[in-house]
Every structure is written in C-alpha cells, then in structure tokens.
Coordinates of C-alpha atoms and ligand atoms in Angstrom, one line a residue:
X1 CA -32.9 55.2 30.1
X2 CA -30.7 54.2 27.4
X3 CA -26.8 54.7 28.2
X4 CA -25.8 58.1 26.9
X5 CA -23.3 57.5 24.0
X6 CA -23.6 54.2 24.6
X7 CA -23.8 52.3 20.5
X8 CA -27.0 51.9 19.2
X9 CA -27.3 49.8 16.3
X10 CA -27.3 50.5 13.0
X11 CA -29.0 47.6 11.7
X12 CA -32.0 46.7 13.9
X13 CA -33.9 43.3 12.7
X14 CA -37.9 42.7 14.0
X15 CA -39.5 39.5 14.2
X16 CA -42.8 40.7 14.7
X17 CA -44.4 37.8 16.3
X18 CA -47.8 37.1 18.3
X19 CA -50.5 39.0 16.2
X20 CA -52.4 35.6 17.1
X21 CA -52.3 35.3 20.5
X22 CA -52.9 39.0 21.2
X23 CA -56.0 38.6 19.3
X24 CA -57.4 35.3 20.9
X25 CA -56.9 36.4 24.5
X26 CA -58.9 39.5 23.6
X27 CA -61.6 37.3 21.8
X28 CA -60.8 38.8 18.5
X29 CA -60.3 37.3 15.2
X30 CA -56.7 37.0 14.4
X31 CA -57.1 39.4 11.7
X32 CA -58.0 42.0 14.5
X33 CA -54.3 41.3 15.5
X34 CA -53.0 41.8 12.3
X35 CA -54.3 45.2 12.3
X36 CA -52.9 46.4 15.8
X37 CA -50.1 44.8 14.3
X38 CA -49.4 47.1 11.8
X39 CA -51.1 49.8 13.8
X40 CA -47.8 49.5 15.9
X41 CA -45.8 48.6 13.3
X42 CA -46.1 52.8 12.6
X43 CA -45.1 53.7 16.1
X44 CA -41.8 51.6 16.3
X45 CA -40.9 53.3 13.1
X46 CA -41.3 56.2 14.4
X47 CA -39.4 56.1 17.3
X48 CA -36.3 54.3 15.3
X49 CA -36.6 57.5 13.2
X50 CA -36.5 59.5 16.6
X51 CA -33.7 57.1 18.3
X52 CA -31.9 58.1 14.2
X53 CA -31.5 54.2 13.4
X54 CA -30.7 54.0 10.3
X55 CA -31.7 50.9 9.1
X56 CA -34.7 48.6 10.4
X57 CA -36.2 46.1 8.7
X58 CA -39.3 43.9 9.8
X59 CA -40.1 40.1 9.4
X60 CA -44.0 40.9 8.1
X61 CA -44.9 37.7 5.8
X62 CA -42.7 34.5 5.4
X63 CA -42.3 32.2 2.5
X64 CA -44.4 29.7 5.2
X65 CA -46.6 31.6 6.1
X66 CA -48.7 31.0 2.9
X67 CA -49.3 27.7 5.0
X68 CA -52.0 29.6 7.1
X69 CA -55.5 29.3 6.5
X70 CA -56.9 31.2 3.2
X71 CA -58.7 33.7 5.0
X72 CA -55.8 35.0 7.1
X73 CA -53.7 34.9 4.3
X74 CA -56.0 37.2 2.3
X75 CA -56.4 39.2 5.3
X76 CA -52.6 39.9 5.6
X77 CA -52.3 40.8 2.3
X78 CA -55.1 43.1 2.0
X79 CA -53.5 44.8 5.3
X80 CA -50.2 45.1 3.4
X81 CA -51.7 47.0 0.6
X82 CA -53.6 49.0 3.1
X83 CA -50.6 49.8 4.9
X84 CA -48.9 50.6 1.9
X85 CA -51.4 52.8 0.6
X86 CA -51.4 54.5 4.2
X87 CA -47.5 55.1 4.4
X88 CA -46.8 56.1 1.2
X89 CA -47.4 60.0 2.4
X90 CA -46.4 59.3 5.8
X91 CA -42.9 57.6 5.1
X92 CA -42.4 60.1 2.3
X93 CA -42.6 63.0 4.5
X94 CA -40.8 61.2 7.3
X95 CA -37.6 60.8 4.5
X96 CA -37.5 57.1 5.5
X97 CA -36.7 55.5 2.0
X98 CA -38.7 51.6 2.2
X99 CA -37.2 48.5 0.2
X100 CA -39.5 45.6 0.1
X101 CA -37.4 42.6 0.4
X102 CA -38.5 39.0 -0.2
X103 CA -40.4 37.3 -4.0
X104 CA -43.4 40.0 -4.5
X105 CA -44.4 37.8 -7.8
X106 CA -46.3 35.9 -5.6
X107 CA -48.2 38.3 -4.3
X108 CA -51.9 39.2 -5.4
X109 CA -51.7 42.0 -7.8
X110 CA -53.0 44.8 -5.5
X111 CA -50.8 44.2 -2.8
X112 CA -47.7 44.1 -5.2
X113 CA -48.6 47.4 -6.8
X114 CA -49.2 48.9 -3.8
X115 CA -45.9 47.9 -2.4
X116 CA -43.9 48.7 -5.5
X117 CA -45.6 52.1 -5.2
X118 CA -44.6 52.9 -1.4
X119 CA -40.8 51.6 -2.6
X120 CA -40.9 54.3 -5.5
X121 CA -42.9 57.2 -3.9
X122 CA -39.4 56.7 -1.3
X123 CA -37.2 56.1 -3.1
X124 CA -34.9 59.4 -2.3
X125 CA -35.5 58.6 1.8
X126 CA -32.4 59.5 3.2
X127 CA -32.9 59.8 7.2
X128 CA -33.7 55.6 7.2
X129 CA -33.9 52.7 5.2
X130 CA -36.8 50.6 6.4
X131 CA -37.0 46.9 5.0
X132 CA -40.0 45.1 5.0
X133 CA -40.1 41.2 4.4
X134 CA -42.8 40.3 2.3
X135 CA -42.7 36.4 1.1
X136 CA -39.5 36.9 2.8
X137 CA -37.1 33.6 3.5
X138 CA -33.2 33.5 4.6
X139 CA -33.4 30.5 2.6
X140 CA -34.6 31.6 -0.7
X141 CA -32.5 34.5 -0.2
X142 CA -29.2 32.9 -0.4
X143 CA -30.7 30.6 -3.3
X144 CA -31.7 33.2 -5.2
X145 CA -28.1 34.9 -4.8
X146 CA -26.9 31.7 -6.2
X147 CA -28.7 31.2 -8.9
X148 CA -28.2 35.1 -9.8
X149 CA -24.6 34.6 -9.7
X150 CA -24.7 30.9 -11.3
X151 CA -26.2 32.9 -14.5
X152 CA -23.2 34.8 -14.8
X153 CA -20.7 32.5 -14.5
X154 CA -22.6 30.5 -17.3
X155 CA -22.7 33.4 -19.5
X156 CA -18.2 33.7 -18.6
X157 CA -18.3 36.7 -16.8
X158 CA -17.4 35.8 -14.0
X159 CA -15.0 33.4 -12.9
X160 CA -15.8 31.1 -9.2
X161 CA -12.7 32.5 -7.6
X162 CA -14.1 36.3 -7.7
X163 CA -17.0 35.1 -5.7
X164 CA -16.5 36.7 -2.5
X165 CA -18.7 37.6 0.5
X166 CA -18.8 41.0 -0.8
X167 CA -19.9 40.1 -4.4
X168 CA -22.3 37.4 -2.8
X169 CA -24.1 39.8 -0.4
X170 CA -24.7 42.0 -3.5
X171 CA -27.0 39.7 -4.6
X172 CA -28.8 39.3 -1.6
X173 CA -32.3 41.0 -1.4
X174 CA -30.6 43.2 1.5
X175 CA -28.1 44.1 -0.9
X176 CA -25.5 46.9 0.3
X177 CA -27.4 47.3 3.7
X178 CA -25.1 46.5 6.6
X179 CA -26.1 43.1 8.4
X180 CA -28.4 43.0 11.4
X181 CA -26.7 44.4 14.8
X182 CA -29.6 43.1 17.1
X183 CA -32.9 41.2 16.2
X184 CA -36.0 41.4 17.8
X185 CA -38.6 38.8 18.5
X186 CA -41.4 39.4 20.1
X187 CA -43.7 36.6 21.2
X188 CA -41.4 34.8 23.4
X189 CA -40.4 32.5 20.8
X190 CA -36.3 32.0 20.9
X191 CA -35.6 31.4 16.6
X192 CA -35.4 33.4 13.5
X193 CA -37.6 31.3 11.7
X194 CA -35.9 31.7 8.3
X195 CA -35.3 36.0 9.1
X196 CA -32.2 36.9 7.6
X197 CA -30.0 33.7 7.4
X198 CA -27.0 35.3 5.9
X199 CA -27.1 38.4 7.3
X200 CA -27.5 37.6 10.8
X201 CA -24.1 36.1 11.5
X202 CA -23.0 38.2 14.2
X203 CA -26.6 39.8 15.3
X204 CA -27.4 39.9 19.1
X205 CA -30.2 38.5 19.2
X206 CA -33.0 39.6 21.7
X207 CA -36.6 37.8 22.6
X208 CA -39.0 39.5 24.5
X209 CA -42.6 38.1 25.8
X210 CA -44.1 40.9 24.9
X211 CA -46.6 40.3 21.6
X212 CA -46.3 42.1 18.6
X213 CA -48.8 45.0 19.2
X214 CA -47.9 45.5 22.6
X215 CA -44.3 46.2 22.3
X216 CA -44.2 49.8 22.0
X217 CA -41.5 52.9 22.1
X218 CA -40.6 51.8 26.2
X219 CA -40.0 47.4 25.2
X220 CA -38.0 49.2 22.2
X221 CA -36.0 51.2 24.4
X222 CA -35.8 48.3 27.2
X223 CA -34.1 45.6 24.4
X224 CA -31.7 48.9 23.2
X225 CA -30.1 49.0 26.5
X226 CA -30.2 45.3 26.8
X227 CA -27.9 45.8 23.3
X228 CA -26.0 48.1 24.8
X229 CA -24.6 45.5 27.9
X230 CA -24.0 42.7 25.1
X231 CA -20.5 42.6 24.6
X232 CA -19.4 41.4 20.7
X233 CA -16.8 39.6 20.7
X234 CA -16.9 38.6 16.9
X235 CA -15.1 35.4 17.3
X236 CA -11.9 37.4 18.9
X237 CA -11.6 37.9 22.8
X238 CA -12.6 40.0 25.8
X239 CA -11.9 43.5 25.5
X240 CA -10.1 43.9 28.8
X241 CA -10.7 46.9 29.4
X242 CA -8.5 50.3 30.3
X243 CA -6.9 48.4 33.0
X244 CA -5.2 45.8 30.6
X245 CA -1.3 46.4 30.4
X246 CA -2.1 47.6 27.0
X247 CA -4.6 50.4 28.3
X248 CA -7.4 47.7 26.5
X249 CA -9.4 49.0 24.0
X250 CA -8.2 45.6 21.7
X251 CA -10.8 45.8 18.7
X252 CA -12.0 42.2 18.7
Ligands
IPE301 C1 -46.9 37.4 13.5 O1 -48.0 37.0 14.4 C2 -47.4 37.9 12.2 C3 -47.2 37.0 11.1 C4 -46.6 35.9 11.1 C5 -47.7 37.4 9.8 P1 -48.6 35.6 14.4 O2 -49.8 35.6 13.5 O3 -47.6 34.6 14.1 O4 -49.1 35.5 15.9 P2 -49.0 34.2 16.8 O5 -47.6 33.7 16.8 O6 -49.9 33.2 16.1 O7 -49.5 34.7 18.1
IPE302 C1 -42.3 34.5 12.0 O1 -43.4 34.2 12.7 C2 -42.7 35.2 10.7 C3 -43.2 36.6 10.9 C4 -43.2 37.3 12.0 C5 -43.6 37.3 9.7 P1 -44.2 32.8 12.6 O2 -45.2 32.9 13.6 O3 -44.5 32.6 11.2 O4 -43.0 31.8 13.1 P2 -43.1 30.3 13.7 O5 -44.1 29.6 12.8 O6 -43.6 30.5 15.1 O7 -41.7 29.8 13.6
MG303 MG1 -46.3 33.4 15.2

C-alpha cells in the first residue's frame, strides 16, 4: 500500500528497458517485445492517471538507438505510429495532453505525422502531461538549448548575463515542465543512458529487475512507496525531525 498522504511525485521519468530480453526468453522476435511493450506502456498510463500524476514522461527511442539493426528500427517506428494512431482517441478522452519530446525530423514521415497528430488531437489535456521521447537524447537536448539561445544572442537580443537556469530550461524540449522527481528503469540496468541530463539533477532514481512489459500497476506502486522512504536532501541536511529543538521540519 502506498503511504496515505505520503508525496507522490509530480514528475515521474520511465526508462522503459528490456523489450529484448522479454522477447528472447519467450522465443519471440524482439519486435514481439516491442509490442507488449507499448501494450503496457497503456496500462502504466493509466494508473499514473488514476494515482493523478501529473506529469510522466517515457524514454521510448534514443538518439542511439538508430544503432540497432534496420529491421528493429523499422519495427519501432512502425509501432510508434501505430501507437499513435491508437491513442489519439484514448488519450483524448482520458484529457491527458501528450508532448513528443526529442528531433522528430528524423523520423520516417508516417511516424512523424502520426505523432504530431496525437500531440495536436491533445493538445487541451489538462488532467496529465505525458512526454514521450522519440529520438530523444539529454545530450542533444542541452545542445540544442544552446544553439537556440546562441542565435539570439547573435541577433543582440539577449545579452550572456540574462542567461539563467530559468531562461535555459525554456529552451529545453521539456520546456516549463517541472524536472523529474523519480526515474524508473526497468531492466536492471543502473544508468540513464542519456534520459533527461538536465532535468534529472535531483531525481531519485529507482531500478527495478523487472522488464519493460512486465512491470505493471503493482511494480508501479512498489517503486512509489520506495519514493516515498527516500529522503531529499537537495544538497542541505537531515530534516531532524519533530523532535529537533526547533520542532524540525527545516526545509532542506
Ligand atoms: C527497451 O527495450 C526499448 C528500446 C530501447 C526501444 P530494449 O530493446 O532495450 O530491451 P533489451 O534491453 O534489449 O532487453
Ligand atoms: C534506453 O535503453 C533507451 C530506451 C529505453 C528507449 P537502451 O537499451 O537503449 O540503453 P543501453 O544501451 O542499455 O544503455
Ligand atoms: Mg535495452
């Protein structure tokens, strides 16, 4: 159970890893993982919507993972589009409002459209904001934040002191969103593998060996309350607690 009132995030980050290994120990094609994939993919945004998270975005295509073979690539992006195509309605109705984050000019055509369509068709979501990584990188990120605010100091509209973090982050794909509060990786794997550089400063972070398609609404709920015990400390101290001459409660 998770701790009444305890704080839920309101950022949660999913590295949704393991597709592959799912699939081989079932004797399937890794494709056939993809799919359960984004099968489950649906059923963790529906519980965030139930769990009223209000922001969750997914790690579902990385700027390496064009390194795979040809026919997984193709077969990734033809489930994207599908998925798209799928949602659209589904997310609509739901009032979840989905930004695709990441370079979708690489992208082949139908999959970009298809994309671009699910981002307008909910555009007006207002109960979440779910972010899905397409050709996503930390690292391209922050260089294409650079470059975006390079162009207007060269044009002399903006001068290098008035760069802040807040002006910075504007430019990030994630724009106003706040930053991570946990990240999830499934697959057992302990990195972010270029998820969210910026943004993930101060995110717990939280691995699980559970693959991708199996880590349904109960691993969700099992990594909340794990969330819930992490203390954040943001660089300050201990909270002491209500026994502290103070009476505690020190924001760190
Ligand atoms: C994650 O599953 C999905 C993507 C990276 C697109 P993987 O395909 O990486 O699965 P494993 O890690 O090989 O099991
Ligand atoms: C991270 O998984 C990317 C996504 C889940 C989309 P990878 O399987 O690509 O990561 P590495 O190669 O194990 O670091
Ligand atoms: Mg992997």
């Amino acid at each position: 159970m998770l701790m009444r009132g305890g704080p839920l995030p309101e950022h949660i980050g999913v590295i949704m890893d393991g597709n592959g290994r799912w699939a081989q120990s079932r004797g399937l094609s890794r494709a056939e993982g993809h799919r359960q994939g984004a099968s489950n993919l649906r059923q963790i945004i529906e519980e965030c919507v139930m769990l009223r998270i209000p922001n969750l975005s997914t790690f579902a295509f990385s700027t390496e993972n064009w390194l795979r073979p040809q026919e997984e690539v193709d077969a990734l992006m033809l489930l994207m589009a599908e998925f798209a195509v799928s949602e659209a309605e589904e997310m609509a109705k739901r009032d979840v409002r989905v930004v695709p984050i990441g370079d979708l000019g690489r992208l082949p055509e139908r999959t970009r459209r298809e994309i671009k369509n699910l981002r307008d068709r909910t555009r007006e979501g207002r109960v979440m904001t779910l972010m899905i990584a397409v050709n996503y990188g930390g690292r391209d990120d922050i260089l294409q934040a650079a470059q975006e605010i390079s162009r207007e100091v060269a044009r002399g509209d903006l001068d290098p002191e008035e760069i802040d973090h807040e002006r910075f982050r504007a430019h990030l794909h994630t724009q106003s969103q706040p930053d991570p509060d946990l990240i999830i990786r499934t697959g057992g794997e302990w990195r972010l593998s270029n998820f969210l550089l910026y943004q993930a400063a101060y995110a717990e972070f939280y691995s699980t060996e559970a693959l991708w398609p199996e880590f349904d609404a109960h691993e969700l709920h099992r990594a909340l309350r794990e969330f819930q015990r992490r203390e954040r400390r943001y660089g300050g101290l201990h909270d002491r607690g209500a026994d502290a001459p103070d009476g505690g409660g020190g924001q760190a």
